[in-house]
Amino acid sequence: MKKIFILLNVFVFSIISFNLNAKDRIPFPVIKSEYVVFERMLVKEEHKEWFEDFWTNTILPVFEQYDGFEGAFMLVNSPPKGADASETDFGPLLPLGPPDKTFLPHGGIHLNGVQTDVQINFDSVLRGTYNYQVIHFWKDSDSLKSLVPELGEAWKKVHGNTDPWVILTKDYFTKLENHWDLVYRIIN
């Protein structure tokens, strides 16, 4: 949990830094991690609250056992409960989650060397395939490579002598329609 608060503080600091003079500004949030994992999940509607709790109280404490884990964020592509529709209406170029249209007007875009002023938003193809993303940061390549092989030991430190794959298969993946991971290298 401590690492999550550290990452949250870094995020808040990066927002505050926008109020500094231009010469004092940090161009990107200060993240020392070299790799980030995006886990995309389509959580069944009736299990959304359970999912958020499971990640916060079951999985993240396990990740905190790894030396190379440097924090995480959970993203959701639906508005807050009871929110007015206008609260999450950021215009057609900035939809909350994947857009419903693939081709959107966007000045300056070139395709095959021709200015089309149209963007092709390939995430529209993924619309409806995920509703949550958990993004976790890893110090370096070795840290991320340890994630799967060391899961059992990290799990035991938090949850005792249980098999994480049995728990995840029985309690976690049954509440999802889909799940996949993407790994990116971070450039600071």
JSON list of N, CA and C in Angstrom, two decimals, residues 4 8 34 56 82 86 91 160:
[
{"chain": "A", "resi": 4, "resn": "ILE", "atom": "N", "xyz": [1.78, 2.42, -3.43]},
{"chain": "A", "resi": 4, "resn": "ILE", "atom": "CA", "xyz": [0.66, 3.06, -4.12]},
{"chain": "A", "resi": 4, "resn": "ILE", "atom": "C", "xyz": [0.56, 4.52, -3.69]},
{"chain": "A", "resi": 8, "resn": "LEU", "atom": "N", "xyz": [0.94, 7.84, -5.92]},
{"chain": "A", "resi": 8, "resn": "LEU", "atom": "CA", "xyz": [-0.10, 8.87, -5.89]},
{"chain": "A", "resi": 8, "resn": "LEU", "atom": "C", "xyz": [0.51, 10.23, -5.59]},
{"chain": "A", "resi": 34, "resn": "GLU", "atom": "N", "xyz": [10.90, 1.36, -15.52]},
{"chain": "A", "resi": 34, "resn": "GLU", "atom": "CA", "xyz": [11.27, 1.14, -16.92]},
{"chain": "A", "resi": 34, "resn": "GLU", "atom": "C", "xyz": [10.16, 0.45, -17.71]},
{"chain": "A", "resi": 56, "resn": "THR", "atom": "N", "xyz": [-7.67, -4.29, -4.97]},
{"chain": "A", "resi": 56, "resn": "THR", "atom": "CA", "xyz": [-7.13, -3.43, -3.93]},
{"chain": "A", "resi": 56, "resn": "THR", "atom": "C", "xyz": [-6.65, -4.23, -2.72]},
{"chain": "A", "resi": 82, "resn": "GLY", "atom": "N", "xyz": [-24.33, 7.65, -10.67]},
{"chain": "A", "resi": 82, "resn": "GLY", "atom": "CA", "xyz": [-25.14, 8.84, -10.43]},
{"chain": "A", "resi": 82, "resn": "GLY", "atom": "C", "xyz": [-24.63, 10.11, -11.08]},
{"chain": "A", "resi": 86, "resn": "SER", "atom": "N", "xyz": [-23.20, 14.98, -18.65]},
{"chain": "A", "resi": 86, "resn": "SER", "atom": "CA", "xyz": [-22.29, 16.04, -19.08]},
{"chain": "A", "resi": 86, "resn": "SER", "atom": "C", "xyz": [-20.95, 15.99, -18.34]},
{"chain": "A", "resi": 91, "resn": "GLY", "atom": "N", "xyz": [-16.24, 15.71, -25.38]},
{"chain": "A", "resi": 91, "resn": "GLY", "atom": "CA", "xyz": [-16.27, 15.96, -26.81]},
{"chain": "A", "resi": 91, "resn": "GLY", "atom": "C", "xyz": [-15.95, 14.71, -27.61]},
{"chain": "A", "resi": 160, "resn": "GLY", "atom": "N", "xyz": [-0.97, -16.57, 3.05]},
{"chain": "A", "resi": 160, "resn": "GLY", "atom": "CA", "xyz": [-0.72, -17.89, 3.61]},
{"chain": "A", "resi": 160, "resn": "GLY", "atom": "C", "xyz": [-0.45, -18.93, 2.54]}
]
